[in-house]
PDB file of C-alpha atoms and ligand atoms in Angstrom:
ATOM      1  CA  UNK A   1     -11.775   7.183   5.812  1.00 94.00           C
ATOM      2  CA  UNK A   2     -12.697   5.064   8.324  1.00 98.00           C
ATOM      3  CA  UNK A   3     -10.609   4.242  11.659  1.00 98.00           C
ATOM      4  CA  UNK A   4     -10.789   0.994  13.851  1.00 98.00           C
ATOM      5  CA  UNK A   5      -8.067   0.392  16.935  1.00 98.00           C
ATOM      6  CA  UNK A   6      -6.864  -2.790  16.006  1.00 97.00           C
ATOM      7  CA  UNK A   7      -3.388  -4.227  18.009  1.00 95.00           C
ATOM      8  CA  UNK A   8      -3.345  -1.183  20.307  1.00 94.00           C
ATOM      9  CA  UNK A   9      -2.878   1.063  17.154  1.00 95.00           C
ATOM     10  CA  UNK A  10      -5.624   3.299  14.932  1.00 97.00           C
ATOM     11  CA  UNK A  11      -5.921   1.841  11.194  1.00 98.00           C
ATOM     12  CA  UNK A  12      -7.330   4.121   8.629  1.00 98.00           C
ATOM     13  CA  UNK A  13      -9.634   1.990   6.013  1.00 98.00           C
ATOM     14  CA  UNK A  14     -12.215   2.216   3.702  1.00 98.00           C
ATOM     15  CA  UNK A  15     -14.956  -0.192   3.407  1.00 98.00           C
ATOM     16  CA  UNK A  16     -17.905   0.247   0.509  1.00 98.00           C
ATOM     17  CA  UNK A  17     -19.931  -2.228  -1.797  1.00 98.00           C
ATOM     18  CA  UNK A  18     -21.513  -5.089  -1.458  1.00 98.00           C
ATOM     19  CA  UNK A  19     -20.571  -8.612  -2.249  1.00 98.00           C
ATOM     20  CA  UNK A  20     -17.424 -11.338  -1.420  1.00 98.00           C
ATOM     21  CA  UNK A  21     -15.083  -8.869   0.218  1.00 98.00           C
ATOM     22  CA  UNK A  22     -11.812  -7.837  -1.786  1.00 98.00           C
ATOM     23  CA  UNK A  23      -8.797  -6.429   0.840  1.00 99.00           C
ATOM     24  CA  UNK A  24      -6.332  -4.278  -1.251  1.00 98.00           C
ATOM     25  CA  UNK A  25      -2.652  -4.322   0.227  1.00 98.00           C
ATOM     26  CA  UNK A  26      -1.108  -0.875  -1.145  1.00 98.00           C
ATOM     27  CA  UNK A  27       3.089  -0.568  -1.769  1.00 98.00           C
ATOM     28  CA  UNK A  28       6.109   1.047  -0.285  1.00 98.00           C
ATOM     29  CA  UNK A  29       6.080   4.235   0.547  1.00 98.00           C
ATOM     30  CA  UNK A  30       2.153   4.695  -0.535  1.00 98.00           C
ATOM     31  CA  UNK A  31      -1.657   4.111   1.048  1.00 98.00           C
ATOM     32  CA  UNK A  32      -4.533   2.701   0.219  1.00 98.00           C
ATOM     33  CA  UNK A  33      -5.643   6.054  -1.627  1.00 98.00           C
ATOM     34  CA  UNK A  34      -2.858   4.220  -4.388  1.00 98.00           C
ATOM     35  CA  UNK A  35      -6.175   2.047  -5.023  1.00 98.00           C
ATOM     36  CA  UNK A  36      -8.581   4.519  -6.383  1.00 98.00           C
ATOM     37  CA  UNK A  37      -9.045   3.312  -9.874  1.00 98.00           C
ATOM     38  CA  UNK A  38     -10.050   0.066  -8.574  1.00 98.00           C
ATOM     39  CA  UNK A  39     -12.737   0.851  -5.629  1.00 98.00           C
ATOM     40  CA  UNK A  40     -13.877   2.944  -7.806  1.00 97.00           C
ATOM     41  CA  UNK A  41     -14.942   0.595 -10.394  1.00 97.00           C
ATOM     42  CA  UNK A  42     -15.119  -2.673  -8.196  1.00 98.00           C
ATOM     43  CA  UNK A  43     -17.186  -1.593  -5.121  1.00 98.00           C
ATOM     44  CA  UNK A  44     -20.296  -1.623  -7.788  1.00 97.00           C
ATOM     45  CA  UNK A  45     -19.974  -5.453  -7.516  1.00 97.00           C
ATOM     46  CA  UNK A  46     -17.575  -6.382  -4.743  1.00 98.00           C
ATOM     47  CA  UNK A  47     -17.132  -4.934  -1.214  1.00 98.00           C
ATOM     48  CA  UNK A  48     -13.753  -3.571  -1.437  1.00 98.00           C
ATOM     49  CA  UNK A  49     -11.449  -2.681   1.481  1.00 98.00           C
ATOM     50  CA  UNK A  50      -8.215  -0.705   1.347  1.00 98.00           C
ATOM     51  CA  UNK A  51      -6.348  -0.591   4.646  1.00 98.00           C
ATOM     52  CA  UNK A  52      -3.408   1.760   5.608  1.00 98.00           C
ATOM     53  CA  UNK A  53      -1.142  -0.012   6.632  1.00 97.00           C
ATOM     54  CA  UNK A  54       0.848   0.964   9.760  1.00 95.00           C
ATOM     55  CA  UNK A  55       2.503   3.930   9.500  1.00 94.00           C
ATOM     56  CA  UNK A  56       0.712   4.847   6.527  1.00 96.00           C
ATOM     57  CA  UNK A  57      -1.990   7.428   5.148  1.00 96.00           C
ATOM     58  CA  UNK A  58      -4.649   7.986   8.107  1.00 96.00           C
ATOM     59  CA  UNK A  59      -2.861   4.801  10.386  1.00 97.00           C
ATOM     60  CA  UNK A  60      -1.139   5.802  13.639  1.00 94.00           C
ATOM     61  CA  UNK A  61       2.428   5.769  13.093  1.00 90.00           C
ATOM     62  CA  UNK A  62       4.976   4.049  15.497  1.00 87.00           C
ATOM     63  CA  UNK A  63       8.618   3.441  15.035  1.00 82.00           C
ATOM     64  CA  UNK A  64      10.428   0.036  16.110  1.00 85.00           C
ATOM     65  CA  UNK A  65      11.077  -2.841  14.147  1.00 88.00           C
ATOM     66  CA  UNK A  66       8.155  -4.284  13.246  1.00 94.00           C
ATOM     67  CA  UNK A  67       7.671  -6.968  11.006  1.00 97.00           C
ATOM     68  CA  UNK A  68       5.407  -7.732   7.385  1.00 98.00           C
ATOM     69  CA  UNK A  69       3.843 -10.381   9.553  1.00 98.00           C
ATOM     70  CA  UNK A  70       2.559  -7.624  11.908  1.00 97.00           C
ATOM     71  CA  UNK A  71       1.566  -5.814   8.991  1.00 98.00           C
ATOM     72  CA  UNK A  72      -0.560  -9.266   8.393  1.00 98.00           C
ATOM     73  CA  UNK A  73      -1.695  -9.681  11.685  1.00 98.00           C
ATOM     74  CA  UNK A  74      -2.924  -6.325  11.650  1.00 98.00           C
ATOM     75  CA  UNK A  75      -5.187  -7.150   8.069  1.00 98.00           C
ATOM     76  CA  UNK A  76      -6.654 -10.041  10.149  1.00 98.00           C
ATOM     77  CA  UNK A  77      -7.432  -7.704  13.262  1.00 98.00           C
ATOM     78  CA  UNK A  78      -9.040  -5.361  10.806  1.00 98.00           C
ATOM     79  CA  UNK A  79     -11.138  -8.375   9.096  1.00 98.00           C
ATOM     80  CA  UNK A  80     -12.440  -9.678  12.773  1.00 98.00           C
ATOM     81  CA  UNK A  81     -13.428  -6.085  13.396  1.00 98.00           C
ATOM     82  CA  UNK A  82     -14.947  -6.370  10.490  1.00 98.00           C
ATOM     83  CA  UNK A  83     -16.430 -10.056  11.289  1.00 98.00           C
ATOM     84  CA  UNK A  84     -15.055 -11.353   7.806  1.00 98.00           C
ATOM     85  CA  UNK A  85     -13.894 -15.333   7.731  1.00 98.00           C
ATOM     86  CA  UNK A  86     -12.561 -14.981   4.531  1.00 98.00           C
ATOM     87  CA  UNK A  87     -11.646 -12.320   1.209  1.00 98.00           C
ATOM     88  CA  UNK A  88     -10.241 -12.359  -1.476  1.00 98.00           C
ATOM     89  CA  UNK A  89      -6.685  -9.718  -0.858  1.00 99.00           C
ATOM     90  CA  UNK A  90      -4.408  -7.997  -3.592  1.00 99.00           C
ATOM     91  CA  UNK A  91      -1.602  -7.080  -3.286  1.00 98.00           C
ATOM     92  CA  UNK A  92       0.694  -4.798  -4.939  1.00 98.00           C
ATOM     93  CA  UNK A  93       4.962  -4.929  -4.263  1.00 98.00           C
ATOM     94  CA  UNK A  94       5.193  -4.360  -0.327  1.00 98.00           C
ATOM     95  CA  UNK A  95       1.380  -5.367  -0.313  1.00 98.00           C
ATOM     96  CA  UNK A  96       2.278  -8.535  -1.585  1.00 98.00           C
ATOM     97  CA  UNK A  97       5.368  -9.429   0.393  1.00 98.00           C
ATOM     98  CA  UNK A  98       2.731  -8.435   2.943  1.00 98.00           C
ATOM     99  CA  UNK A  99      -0.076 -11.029   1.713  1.00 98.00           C
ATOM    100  CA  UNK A 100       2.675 -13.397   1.478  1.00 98.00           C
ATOM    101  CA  UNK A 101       3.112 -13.612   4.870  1.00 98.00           C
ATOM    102  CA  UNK A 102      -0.784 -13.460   5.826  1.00 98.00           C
ATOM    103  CA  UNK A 103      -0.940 -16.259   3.893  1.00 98.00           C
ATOM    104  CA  UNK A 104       1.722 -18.316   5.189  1.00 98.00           C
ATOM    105  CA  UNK A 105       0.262 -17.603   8.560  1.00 98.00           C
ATOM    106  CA  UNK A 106      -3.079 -17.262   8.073  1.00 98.00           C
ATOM    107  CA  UNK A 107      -4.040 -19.460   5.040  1.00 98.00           C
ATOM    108  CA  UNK A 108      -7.290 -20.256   6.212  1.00 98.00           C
ATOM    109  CA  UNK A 109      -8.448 -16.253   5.898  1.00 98.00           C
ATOM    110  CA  UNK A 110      -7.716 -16.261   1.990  1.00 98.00           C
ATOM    111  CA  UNK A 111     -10.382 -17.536  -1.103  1.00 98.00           C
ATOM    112  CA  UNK A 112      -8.130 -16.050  -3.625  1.00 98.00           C
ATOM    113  CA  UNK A 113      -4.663 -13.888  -4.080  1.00 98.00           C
ATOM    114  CA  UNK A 114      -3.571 -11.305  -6.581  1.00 98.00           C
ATOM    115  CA  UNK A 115      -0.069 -10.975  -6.946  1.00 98.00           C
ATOM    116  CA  UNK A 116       0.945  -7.643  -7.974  1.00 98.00           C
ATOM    117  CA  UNK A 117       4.472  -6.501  -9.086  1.00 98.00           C
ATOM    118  CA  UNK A 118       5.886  -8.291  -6.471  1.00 98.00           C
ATOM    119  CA  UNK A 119       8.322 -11.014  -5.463  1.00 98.00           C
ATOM    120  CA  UNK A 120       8.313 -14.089  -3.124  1.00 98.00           C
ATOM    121  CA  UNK A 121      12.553 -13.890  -2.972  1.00 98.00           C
ATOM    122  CA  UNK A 122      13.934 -11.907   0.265  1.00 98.00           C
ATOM    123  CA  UNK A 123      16.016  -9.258  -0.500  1.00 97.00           C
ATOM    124  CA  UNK A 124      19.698  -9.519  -1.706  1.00 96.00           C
ATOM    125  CA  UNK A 125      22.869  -8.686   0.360  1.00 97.00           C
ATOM    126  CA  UNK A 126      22.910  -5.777  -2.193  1.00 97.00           C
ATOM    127  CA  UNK A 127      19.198  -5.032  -1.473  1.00 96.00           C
ATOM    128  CA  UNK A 128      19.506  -4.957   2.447  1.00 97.00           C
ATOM    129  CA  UNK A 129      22.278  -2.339   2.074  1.00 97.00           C
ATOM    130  CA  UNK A 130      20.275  -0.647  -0.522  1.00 97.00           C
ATOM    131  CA  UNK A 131      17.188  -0.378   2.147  1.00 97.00           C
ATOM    132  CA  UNK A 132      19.967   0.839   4.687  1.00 97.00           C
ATOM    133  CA  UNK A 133      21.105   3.573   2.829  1.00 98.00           C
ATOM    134  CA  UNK A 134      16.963   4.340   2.188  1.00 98.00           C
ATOM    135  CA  UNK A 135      16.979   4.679   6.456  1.00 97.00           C
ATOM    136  CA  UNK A 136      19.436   6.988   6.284  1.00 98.00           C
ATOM    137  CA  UNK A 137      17.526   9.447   3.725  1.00 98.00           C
ATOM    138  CA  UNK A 138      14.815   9.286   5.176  1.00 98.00           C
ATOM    139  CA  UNK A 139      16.181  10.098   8.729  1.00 96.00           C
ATOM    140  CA  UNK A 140      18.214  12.745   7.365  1.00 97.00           C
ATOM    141  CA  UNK A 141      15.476  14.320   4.396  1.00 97.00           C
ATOM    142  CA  UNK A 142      12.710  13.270   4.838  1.00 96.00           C
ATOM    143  CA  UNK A 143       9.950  11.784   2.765  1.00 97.00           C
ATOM    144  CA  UNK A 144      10.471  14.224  -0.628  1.00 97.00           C
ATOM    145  CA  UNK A 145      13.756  13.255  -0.516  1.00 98.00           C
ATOM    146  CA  UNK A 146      12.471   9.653  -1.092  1.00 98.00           C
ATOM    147  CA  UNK A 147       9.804  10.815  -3.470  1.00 98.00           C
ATOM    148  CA  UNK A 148      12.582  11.712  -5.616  1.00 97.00           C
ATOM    149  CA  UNK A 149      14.147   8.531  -5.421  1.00 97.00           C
ATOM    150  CA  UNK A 150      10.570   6.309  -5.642  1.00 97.00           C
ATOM    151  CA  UNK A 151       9.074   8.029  -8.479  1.00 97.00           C
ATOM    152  CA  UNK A 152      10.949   6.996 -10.768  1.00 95.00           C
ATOM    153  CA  UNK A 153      10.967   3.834  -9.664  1.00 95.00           C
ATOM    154  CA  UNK A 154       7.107   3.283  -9.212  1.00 97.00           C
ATOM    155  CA  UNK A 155       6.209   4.696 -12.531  1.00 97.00           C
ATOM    156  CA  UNK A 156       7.034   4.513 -16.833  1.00 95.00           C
ATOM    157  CA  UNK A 157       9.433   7.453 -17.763  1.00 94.00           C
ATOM    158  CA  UNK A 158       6.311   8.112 -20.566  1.00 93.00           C
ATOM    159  CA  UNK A 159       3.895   8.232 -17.466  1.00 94.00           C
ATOM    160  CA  UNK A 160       6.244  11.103 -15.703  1.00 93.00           C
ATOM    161  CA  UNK A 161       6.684  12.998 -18.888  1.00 94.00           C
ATOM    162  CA  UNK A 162       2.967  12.807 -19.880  1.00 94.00           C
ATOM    163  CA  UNK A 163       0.888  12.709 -16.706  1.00 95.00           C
ATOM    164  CA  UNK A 164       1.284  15.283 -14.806  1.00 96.00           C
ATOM    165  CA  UNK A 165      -1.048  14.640 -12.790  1.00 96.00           C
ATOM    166  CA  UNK A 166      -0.600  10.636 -11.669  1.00 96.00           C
ATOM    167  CA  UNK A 167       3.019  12.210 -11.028  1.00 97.00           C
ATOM    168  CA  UNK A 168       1.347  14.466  -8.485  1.00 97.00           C
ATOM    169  CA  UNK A 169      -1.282  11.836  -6.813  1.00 97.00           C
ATOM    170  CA  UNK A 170       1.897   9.805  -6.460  1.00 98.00           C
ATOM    171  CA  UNK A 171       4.100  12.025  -4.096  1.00 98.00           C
ATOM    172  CA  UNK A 172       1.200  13.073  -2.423  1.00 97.00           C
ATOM    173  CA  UNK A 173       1.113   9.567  -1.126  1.00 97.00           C
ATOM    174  CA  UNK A 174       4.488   9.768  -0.041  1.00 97.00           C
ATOM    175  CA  UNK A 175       4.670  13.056   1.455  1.00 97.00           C
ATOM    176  CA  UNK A 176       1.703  12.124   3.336  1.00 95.00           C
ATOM    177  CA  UNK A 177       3.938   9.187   4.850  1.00 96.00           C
ATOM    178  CA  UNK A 178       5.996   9.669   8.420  1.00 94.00           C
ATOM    179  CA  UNK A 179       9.240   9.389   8.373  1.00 95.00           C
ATOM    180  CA  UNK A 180       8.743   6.905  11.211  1.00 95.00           C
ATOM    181  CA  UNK A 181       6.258   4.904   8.588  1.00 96.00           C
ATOM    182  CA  UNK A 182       8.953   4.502   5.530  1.00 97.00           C
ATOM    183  CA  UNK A 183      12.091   3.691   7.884  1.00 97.00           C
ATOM    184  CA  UNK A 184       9.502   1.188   9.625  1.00 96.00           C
ATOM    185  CA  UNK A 185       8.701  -0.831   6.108  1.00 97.00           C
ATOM    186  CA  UNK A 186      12.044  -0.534   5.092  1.00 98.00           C
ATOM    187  CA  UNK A 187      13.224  -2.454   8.338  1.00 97.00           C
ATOM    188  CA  UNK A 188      10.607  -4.707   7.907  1.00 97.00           C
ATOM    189  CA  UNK A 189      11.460  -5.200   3.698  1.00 98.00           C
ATOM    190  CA  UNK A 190      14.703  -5.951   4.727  1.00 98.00           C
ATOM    191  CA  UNK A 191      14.110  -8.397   7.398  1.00 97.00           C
ATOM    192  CA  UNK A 192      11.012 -10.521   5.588  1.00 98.00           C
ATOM    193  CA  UNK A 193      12.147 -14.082   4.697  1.00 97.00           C
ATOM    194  CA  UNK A 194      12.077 -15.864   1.585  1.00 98.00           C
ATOM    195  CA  UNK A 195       8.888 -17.185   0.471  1.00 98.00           C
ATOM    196  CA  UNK A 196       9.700 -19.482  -2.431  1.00 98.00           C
ATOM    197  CA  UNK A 197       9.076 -22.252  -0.586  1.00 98.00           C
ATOM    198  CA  UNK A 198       5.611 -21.256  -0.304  1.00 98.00           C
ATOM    199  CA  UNK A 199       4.681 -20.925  -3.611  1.00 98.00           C
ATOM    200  CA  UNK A 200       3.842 -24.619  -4.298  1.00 98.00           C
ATOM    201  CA  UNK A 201       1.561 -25.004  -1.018  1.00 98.00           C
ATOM    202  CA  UNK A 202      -0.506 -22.380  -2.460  1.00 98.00           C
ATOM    203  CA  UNK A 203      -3.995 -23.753  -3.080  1.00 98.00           C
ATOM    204  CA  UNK A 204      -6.285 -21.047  -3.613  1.00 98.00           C
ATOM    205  CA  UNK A 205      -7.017 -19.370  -7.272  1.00 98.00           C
ATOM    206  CA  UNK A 206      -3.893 -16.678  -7.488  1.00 98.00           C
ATOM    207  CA  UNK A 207      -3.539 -14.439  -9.955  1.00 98.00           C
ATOM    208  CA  UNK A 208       0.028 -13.121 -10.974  1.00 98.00           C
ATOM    209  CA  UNK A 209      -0.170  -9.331 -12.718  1.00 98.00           C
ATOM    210  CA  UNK A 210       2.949  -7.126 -13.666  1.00 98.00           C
ATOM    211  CA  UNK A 211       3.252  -4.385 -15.289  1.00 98.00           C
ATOM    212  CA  UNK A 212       5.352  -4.817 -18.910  1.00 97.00           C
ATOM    213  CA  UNK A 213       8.264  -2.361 -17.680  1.00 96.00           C
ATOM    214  CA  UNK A 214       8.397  -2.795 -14.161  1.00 97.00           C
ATOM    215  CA  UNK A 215      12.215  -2.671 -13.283  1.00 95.00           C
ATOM    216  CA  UNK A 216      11.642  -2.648  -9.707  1.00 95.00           C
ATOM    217  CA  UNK A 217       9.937  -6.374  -9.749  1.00 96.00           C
ATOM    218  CA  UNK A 218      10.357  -7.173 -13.026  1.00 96.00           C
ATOM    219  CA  UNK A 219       8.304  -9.494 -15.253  1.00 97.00           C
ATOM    220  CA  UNK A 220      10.656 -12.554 -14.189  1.00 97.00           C
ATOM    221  CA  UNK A 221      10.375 -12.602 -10.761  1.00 97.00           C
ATOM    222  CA  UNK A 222       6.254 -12.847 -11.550  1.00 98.00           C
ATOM    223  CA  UNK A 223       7.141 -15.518 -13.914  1.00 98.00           C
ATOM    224  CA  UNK A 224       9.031 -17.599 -11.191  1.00 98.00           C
ATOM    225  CA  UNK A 225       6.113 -16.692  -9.237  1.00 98.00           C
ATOM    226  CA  UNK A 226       3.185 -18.106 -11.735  1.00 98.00           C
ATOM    227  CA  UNK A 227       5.661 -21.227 -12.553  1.00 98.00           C
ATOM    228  CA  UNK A 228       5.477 -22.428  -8.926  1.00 98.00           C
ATOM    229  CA  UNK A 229       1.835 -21.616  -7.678  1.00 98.00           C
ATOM    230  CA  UNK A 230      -0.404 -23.944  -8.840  1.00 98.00           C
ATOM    231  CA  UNK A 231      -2.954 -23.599 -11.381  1.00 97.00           C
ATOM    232  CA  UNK A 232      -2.093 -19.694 -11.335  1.00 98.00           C
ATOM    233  CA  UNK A 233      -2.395 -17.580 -14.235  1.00 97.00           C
ATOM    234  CA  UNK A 234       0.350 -14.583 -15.364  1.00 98.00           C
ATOM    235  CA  UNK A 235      -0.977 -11.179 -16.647  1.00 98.00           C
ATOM    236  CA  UNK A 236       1.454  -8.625 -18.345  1.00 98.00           C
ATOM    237  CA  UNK A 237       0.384  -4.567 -18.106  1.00 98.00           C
ATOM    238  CA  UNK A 238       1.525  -3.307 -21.194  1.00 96.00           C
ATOM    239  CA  UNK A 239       2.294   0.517 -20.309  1.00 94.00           C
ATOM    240  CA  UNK A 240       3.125  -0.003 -16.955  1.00 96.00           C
ATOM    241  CA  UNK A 241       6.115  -0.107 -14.926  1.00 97.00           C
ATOM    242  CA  UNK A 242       5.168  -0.821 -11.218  1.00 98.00           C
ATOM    243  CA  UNK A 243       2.516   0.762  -9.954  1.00 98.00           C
ATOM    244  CA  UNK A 244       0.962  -1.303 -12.799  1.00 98.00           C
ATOM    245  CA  UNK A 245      -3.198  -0.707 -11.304  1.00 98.00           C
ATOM    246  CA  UNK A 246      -2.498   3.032 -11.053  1.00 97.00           C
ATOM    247  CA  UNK A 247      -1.185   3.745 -14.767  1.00 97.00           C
ATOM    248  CA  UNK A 248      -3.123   1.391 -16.519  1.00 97.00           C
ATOM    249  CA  UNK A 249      -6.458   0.942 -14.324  1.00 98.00           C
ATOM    250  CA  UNK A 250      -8.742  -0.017 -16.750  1.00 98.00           C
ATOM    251  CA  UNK A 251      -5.977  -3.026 -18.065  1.00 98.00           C
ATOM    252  CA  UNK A 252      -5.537  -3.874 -14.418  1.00 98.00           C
ATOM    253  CA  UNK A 253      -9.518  -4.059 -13.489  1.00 98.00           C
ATOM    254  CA  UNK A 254     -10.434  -6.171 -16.545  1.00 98.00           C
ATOM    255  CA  UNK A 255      -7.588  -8.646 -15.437  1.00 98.00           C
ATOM    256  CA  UNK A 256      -8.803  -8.268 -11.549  1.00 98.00           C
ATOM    257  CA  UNK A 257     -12.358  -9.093 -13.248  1.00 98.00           C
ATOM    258  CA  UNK A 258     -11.479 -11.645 -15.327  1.00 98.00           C
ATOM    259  CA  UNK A 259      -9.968 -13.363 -12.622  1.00 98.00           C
ATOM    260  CA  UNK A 260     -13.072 -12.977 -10.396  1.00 98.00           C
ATOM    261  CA  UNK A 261     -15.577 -13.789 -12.741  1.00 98.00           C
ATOM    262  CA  UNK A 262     -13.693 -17.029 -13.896  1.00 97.00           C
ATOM    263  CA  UNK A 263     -13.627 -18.377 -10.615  1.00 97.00           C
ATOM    264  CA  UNK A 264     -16.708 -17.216  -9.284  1.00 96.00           C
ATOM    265  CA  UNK A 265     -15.637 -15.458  -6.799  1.00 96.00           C
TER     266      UNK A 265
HETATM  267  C1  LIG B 301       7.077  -1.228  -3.270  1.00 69.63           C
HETATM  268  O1  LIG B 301       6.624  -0.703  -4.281  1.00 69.63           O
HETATM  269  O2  LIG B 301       6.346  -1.627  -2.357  1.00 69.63           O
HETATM  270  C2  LIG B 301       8.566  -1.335  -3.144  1.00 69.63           C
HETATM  271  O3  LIG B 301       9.178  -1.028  -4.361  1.00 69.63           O
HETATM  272  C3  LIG B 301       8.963  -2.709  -2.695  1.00 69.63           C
HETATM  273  C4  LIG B 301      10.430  -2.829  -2.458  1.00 69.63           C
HETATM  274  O4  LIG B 301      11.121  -1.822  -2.270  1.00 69.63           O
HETATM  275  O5  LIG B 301      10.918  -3.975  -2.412  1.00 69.63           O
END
């Protein structure tokens, strides 16, 4: 892992290939190791970045009530570092609400968008005090206690019964995630506005992908997405709840490649 101070705090990233530069965004309460299956494959023809985002993975951790658009700002610190005008990002639930807002703010840093098992809607009254009562587990238990609560959540009951092993790659993530870190995103998840309004002002290529059983975002909510962004195209993951890329990788590379080649990106 690499490290760069970027807005006073050290961000853990990755960096390998060669090529138009592809930024992965990873998901509550995870890190950019969630994207694996894809540098893997894509940094033969791409150069891929994964960041950890604040809070996360091998990033400093800091708790106050920080916003997704700090989250964003600190992408863009990480791509002037980096001396990169523009990339192509994906992002995947919290990773998109975060690459919503980096686009909002920073439009001009984005060729192309994947949206993964995400939403543009804020959270519900119901969601907020959901994410409240999230705080107060972690602050009390800790992150296992919201491994317990996540996993089933972020992955297909068939995927916890018969892989073992994803199970275990999975809350290693979020055991290896400060307390600080989850209350931090879950502040910031509750506070993010609504981005519908956005949708239709989006004018780069955007991809929409969600996994066929995701209950946490489910397939409507990318639906509503693909209906309002322009020209966009929808991709179901059969076999996948929401960590759609990690149980299905090589569905959710062909898509990502599809998607590349098609617009020459
Ligand atoms: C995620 O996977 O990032 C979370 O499920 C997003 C959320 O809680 O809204």
């Amino acid at each position: 892992m690499l490290k760069a101070v970027i807005n006073k705090i050290q961000l853990g990233y990755s960096d390998e290939g060669q090529g138009t530069p592809l930024v992965f965004l990873h998901a509550f309460p995870l890190s950019s190791l969630m994207w694996q299956p894809q540098v893997h494959v894509l940094k033969n023809s791409y150069r891929v970045i994964t960041v950890d985002l604040r809070g996360h993975g091998e990033s400093d951790s800091l708790l106050w009530n920080f916003t997704l658009d700090d989250y964003a700002k600190d992408v863009i610190g990480l791509l002037d570092h980096l001396n990169i005008a523009q990339a192509v990002f994906i992002g995947l639930s919290m990773g998109g609400y975060t690459l919503l807002s980096l686009y909002r703010n920073f439009p001009d840093r984005v060729k192309a968008m994947v949206l993964a098992d995400t939403r543009a809607q804020a959270d519900s009254q119901a969601g907020k005090t959901g994410r409240q009562a999230m705080t107060q587990l972690a602050y009390q238990e800790g992150a296992s206690a919201i491994a317990d609560v996540m996993l089933p959540k972020l992955l297909a009951p068939s995927t916890v019964q018969q892989r073992p092993d994803l199970v275990d790659q999975v809350r290693h993530m979020i055991l290896h995630t400060s307390t600080e870190g989850i209350i931090t995103d879950l502040m910031a998840m509750a506070a993010r506005p609504d981005s519908t309004d956005l949708l239709s002002q989006i004018t780069c290529p955007t991809l929409v992908i969600v996994g066929e059983d995701d209950l946490a975002t489910p397939l409507a909510e990318s639906q509503y997405m693909a209906d309002r962004i322009p020209g966009s195209t929808l991709v179901t993951i059969p076999g996948a709840a929401h960590l759609s890329n990690f149980e299905q990788p090589a569905a959710f590379n062909q898509s990502l490649q599809n998607f590349l080649t098609t617009h020459k990106l």
